mmCIF file of C-alpha atoms in Angstrom:
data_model
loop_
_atom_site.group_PDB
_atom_site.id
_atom_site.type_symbol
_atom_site.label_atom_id
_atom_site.label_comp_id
_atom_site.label_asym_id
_atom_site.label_seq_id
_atom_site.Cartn_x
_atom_site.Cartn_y
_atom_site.Cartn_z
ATOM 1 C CA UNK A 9 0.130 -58.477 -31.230
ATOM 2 C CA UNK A 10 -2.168 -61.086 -30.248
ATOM 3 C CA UNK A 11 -0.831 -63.909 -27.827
ATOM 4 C CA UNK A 12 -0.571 -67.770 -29.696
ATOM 5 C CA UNK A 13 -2.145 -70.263 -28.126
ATOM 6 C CA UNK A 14 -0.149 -73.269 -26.789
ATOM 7 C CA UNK A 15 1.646 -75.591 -29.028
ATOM 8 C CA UNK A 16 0.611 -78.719 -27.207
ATOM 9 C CA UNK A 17 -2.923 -77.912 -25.835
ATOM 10 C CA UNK A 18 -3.604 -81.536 -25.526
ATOM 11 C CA UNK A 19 -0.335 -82.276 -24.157
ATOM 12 C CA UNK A 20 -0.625 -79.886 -21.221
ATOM 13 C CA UNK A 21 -3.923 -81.115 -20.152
ATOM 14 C CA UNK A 22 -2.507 -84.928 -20.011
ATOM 15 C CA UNK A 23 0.245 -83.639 -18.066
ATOM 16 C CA UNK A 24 -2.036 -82.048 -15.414
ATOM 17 C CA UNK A 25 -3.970 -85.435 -15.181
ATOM 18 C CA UNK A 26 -1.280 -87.040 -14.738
ATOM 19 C CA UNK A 27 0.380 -84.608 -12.163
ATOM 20 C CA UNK A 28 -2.643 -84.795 -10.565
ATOM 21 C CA UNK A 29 -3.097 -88.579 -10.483
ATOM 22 C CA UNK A 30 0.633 -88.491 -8.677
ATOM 23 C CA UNK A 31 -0.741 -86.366 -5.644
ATOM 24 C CA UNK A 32 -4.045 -88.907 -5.458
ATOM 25 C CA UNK A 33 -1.430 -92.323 -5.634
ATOM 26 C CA UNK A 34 0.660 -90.629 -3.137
ATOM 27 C CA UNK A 35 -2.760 -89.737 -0.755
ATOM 28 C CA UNK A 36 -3.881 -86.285 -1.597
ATOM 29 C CA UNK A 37 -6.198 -84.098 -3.262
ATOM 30 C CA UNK A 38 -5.372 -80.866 -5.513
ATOM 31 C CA UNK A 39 -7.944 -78.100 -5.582
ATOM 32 C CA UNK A 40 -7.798 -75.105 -7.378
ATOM 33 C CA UNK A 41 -10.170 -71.657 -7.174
ATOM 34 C CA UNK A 42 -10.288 -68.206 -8.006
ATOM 35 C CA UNK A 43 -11.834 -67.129 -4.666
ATOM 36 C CA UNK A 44 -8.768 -64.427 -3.324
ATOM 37 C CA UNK A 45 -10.675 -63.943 0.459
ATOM 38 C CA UNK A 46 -11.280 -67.633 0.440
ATOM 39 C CA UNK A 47 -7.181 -67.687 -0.052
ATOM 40 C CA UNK A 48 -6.781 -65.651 2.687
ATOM 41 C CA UNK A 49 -9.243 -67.622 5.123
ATOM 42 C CA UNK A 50 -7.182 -70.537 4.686
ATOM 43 C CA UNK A 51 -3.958 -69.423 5.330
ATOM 44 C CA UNK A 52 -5.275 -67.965 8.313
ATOM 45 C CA UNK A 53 -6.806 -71.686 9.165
ATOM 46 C CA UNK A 54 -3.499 -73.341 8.233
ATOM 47 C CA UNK A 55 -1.250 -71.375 9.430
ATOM 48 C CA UNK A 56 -2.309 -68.050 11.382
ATOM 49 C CA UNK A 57 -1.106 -65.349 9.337
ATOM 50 C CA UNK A 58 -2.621 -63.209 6.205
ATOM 51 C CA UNK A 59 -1.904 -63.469 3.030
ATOM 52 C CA UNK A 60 0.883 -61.122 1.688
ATOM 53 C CA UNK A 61 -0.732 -58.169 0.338
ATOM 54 C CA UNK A 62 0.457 -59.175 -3.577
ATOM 55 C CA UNK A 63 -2.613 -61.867 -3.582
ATOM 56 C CA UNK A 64 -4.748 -59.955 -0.696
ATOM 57 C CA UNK A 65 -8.032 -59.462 -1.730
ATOM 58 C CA UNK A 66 -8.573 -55.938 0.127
ATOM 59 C CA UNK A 67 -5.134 -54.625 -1.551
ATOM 60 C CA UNK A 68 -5.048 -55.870 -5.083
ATOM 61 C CA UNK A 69 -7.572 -56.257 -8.029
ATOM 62 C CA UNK A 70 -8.574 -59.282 -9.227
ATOM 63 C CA UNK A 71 -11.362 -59.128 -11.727
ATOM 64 C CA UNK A 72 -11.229 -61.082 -14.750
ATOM 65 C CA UNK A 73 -9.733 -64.107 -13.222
ATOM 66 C CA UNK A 74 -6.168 -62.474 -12.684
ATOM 67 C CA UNK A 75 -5.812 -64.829 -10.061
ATOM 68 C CA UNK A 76 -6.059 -68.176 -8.570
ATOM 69 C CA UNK A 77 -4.824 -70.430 -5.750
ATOM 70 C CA UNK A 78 -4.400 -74.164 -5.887
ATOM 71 C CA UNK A 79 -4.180 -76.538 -2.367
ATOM 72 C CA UNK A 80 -3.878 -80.333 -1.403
ATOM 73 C CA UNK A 81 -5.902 -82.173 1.176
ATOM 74 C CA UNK A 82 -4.609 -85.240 3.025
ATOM 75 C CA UNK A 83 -6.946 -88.193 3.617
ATOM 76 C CA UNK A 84 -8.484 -86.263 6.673
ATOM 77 C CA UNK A 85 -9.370 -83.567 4.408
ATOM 78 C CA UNK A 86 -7.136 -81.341 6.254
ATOM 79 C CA UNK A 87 -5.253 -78.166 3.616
ATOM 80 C CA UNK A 88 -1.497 -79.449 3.731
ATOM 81 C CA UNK A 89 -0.437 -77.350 1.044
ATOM 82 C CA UNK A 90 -0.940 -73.604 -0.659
ATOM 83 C CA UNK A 91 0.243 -71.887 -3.386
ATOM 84 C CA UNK A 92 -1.197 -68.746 -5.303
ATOM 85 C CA UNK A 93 -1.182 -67.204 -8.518
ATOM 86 C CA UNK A 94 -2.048 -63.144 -10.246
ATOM 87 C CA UNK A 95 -1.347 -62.307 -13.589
ATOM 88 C CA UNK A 96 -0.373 -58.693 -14.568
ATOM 89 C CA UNK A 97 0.407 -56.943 -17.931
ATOM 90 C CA UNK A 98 3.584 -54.953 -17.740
ATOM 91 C CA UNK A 99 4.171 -52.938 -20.289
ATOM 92 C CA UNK A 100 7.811 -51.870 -19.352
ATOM 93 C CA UNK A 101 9.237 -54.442 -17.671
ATOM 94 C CA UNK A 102 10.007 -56.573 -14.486
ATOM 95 C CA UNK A 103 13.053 -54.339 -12.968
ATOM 96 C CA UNK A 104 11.024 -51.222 -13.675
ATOM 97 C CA UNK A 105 7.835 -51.996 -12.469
ATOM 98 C CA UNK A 106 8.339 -54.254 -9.428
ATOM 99 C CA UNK A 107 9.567 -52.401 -6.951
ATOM 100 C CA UNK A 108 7.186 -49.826 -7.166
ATOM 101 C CA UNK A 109 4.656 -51.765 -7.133
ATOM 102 C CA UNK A 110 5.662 -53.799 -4.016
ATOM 103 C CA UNK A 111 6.051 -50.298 -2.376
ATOM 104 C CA UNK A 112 2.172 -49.591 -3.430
ATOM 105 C CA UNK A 113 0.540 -52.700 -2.399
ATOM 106 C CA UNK A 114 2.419 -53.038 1.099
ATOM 107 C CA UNK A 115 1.288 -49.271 1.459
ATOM 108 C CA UNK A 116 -2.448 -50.004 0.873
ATOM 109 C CA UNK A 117 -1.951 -52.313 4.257
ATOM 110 C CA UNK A 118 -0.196 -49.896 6.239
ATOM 111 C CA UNK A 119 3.226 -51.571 5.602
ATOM 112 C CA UNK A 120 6.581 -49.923 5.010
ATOM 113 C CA UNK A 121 8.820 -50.861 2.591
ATOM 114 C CA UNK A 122 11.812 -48.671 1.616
ATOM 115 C CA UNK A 123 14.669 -50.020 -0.803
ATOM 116 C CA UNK A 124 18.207 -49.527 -1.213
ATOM 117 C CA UNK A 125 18.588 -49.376 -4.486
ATOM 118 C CA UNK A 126 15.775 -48.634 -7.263
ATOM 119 C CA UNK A 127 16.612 -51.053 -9.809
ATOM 120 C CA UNK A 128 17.958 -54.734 -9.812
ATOM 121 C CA UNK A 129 21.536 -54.842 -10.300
ATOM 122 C CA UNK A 130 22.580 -54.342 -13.950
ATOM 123 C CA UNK A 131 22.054 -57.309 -16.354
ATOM 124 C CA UNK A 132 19.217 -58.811 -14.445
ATOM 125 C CA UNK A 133 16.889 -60.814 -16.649
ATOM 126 C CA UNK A 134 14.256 -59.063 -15.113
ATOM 127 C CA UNK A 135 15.201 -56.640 -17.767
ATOM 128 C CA UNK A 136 13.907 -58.477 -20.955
ATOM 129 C CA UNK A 137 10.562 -59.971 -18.247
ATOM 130 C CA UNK A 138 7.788 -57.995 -20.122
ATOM 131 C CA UNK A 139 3.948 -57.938 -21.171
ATOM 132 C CA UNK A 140 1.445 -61.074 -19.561
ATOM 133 C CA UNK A 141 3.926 -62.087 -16.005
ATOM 134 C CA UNK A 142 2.051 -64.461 -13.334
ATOM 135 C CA UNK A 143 3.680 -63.916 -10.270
ATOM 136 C CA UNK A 144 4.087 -67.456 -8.038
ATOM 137 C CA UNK A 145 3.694 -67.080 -4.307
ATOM 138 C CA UNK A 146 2.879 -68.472 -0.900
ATOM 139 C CA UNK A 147 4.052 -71.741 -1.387
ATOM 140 C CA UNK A 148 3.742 -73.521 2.191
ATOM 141 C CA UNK A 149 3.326 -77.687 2.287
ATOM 142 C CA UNK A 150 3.418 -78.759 5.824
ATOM 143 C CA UNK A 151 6.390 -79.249 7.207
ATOM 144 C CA UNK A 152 4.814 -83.173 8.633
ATOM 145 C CA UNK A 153 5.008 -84.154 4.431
ATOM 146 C CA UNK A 154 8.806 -85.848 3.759
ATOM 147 C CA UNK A 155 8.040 -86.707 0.660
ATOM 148 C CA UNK A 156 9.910 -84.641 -1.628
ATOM 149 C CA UNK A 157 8.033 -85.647 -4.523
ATOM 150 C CA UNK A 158 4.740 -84.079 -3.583
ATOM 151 C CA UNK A 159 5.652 -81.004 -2.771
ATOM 152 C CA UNK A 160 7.185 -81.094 -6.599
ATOM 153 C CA UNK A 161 4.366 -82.126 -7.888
ATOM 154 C CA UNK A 162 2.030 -79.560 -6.239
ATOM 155 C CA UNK A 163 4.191 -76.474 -7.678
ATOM 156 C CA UNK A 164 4.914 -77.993 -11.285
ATOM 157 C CA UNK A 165 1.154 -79.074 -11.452
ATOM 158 C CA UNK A 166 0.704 -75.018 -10.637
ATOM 159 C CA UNK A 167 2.696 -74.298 -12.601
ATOM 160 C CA UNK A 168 1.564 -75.849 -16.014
ATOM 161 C CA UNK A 169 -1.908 -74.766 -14.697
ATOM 162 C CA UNK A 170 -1.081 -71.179 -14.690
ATOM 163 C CA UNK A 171 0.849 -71.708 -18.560
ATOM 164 C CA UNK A 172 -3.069 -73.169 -19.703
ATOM 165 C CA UNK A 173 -4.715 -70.441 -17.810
ATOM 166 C CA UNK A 174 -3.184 -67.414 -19.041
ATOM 167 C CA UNK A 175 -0.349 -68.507 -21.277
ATOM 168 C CA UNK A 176 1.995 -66.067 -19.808
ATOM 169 C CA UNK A 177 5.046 -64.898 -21.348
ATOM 170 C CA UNK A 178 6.769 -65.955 -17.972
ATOM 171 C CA UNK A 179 6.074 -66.741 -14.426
ATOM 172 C CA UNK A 180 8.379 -65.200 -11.563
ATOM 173 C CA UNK A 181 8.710 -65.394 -7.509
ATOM 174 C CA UNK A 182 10.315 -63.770 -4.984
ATOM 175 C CA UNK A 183 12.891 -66.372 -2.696
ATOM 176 C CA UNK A 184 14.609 -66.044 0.681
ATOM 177 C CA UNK A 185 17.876 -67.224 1.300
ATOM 178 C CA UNK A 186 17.146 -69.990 3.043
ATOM 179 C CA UNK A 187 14.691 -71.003 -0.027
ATOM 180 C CA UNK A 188 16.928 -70.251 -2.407
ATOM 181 C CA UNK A 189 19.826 -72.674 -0.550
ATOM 182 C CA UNK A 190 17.446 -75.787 -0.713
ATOM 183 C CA UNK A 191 17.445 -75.604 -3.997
ATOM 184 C CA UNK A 192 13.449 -76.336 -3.893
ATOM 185 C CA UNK A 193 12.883 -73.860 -6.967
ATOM 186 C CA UNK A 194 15.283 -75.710 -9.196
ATOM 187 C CA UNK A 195 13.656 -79.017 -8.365
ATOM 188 C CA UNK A 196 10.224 -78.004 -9.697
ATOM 189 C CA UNK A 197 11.792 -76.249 -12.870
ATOM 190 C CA UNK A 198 12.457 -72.460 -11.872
ATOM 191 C CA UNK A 199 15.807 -72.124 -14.377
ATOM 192 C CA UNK A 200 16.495 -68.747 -12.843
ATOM 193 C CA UNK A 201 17.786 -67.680 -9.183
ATOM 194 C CA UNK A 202 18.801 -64.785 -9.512
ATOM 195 C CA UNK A 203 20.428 -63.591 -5.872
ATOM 196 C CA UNK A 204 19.651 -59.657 -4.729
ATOM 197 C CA UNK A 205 16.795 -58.573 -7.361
ATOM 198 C CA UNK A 206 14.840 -56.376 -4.101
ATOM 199 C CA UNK A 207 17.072 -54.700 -1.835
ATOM 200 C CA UNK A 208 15.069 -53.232 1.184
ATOM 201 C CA UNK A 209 16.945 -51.073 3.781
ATOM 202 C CA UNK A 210 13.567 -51.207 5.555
ATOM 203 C CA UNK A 211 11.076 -54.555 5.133
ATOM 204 C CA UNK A 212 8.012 -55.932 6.763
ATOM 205 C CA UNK A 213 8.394 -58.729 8.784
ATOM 206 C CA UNK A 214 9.375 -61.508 7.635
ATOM 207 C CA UNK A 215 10.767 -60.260 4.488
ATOM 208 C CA UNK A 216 14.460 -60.531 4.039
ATOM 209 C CA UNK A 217 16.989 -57.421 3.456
ATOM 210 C CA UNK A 218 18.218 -59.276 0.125
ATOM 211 C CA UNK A 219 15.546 -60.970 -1.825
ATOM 212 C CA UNK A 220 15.918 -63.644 -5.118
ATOM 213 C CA UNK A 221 14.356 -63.596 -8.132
ATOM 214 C CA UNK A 222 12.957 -67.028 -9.683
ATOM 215 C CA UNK A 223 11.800 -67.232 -12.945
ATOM 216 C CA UNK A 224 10.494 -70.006 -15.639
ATOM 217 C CA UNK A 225 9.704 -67.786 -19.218
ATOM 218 C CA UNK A 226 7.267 -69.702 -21.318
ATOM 219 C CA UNK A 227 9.116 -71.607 -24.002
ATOM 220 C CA UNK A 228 10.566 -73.206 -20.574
ATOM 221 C CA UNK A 229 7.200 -74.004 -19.149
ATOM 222 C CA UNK A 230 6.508 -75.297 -22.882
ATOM 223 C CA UNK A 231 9.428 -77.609 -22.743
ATOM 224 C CA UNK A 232 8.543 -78.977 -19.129
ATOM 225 C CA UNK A 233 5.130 -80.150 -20.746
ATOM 226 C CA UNK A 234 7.258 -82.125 -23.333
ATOM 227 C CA UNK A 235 9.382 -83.541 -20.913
ATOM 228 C CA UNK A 236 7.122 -84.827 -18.652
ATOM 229 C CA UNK A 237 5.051 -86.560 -21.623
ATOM 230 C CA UNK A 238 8.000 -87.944 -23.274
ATOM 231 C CA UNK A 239 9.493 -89.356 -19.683
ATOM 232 C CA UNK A 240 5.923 -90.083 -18.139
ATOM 233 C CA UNK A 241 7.372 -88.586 -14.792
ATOM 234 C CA UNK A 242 9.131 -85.835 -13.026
ATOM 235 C CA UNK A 243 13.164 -85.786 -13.262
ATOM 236 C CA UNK A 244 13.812 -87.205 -9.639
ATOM 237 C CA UNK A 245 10.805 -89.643 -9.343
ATOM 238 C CA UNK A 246 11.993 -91.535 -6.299
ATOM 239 C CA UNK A 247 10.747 -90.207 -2.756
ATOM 240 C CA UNK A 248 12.851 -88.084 -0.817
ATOM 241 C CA UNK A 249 13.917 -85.856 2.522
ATOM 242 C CA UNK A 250 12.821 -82.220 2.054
#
């Protein structure tokens, strides 16, 4: 069946102005491409270490625009924050197709990865996650931004750009514990975290044992456009501590 477009086409775009506007009040500068090795010669600038091989441009395909990254610049014009984006079709869905797929792609980069258990646990809404999924990763804003407000308006302005893009039928991430506990994901309107959806008995580095599961499905991401327009700003507007 043929995807529907948005219900508030018009709506969405305002709200990425606007989102937008936010970071340039508050000093930076969003930028957004579809360049996957340019991705990956940033990170290394910013912070010294490849991409993970899910948005690598040697390991994955990603032809057709399945992917895109978005960063901010400070008034320096130094990259203070990343984030990336791929879109797949899955035509099972999420708790079938993810772990062997994070098996494959790690593989193609000479990376182990064995699980302990095939499958999510039981129940996981990972189970109804099916056809057009973005998945959200490499979120890093330097650690020198306090502001707690731009680092939520960086990931929901991804966010809503990724909904325009490809109108998904969700968008999903992978957490760590320590993620997870800061309750960053909530903030920037992930409703799910869902706690041990990959269980590795062996992981590469700097991948925990027990990994969460974040996910926003679209009627979500639909309702966080509406929101924003009808309040003209995010839910906890006032500067904080991250």
């Amino acid at each position: 069946m043929k995807k529907s477009g948005l219900p508030n086409p018009l709506g969405a775009a305002k709200v990425s102005v606007q989102l937008a506007n936010e970071l340039a009040e508050a000093g930076f500068t969003f930028h957004t491409s579809s360049d996957m090795k340019a991705f990956n010669d940033m990170k290394l600038k910013c912070r010294g270490i490849p991409v993970a091989p899910m948005h690598y441009y040697e390991t994955a395909v990603f032809t057709n625009e399945r992917a895109m990254w978005t960063s901010i610049t400070n008034a320096a014009g130094e990259t203070v924050g990343l984030q990336a984006f791929r879109c797949d079709e899955i035509d099972t869905h999420l708790a079938d197709w993810c772990v062997t797929y994070m098996i494959g792609v790690y593989m193609r980069r000479q990376e182990m990865m064995v699980p302990t258990h095939a499958l999510p646990p039981a129940g996981s809404i990972a189970e109804r996650l099916t056809g057009r999924l973005v998945y959200h990763g490499e979120i890093w804003i330097d650690k020198q931004i306090k502001n707690r407000k731009v680092f939520e308006l960086f990931v929901r302005l991804g966010l809503i750009l990724a909904l325009i893009k490809w109108r998904p039928d969700a968008i999903w991430g992978l957490a760590s514990a320590q993620m997870a506990g800061h309750g960053h994901f909530t903030r920037v309107g992930y409703p799910v975290l869902e706690r041990g959806f990959l269980r590795w008995q062996w992981a590469s580095e700097g991948i925990d044992p027990v990994e969460y599961l974040v996910a926003v499905e679209r009627p979500s991401l639909e309702a966080m456009v509406e929101e924003i327009l009808a309040t003209g700003a995010l839910c906890q507007p006032a500067p904080d501590q991250i």
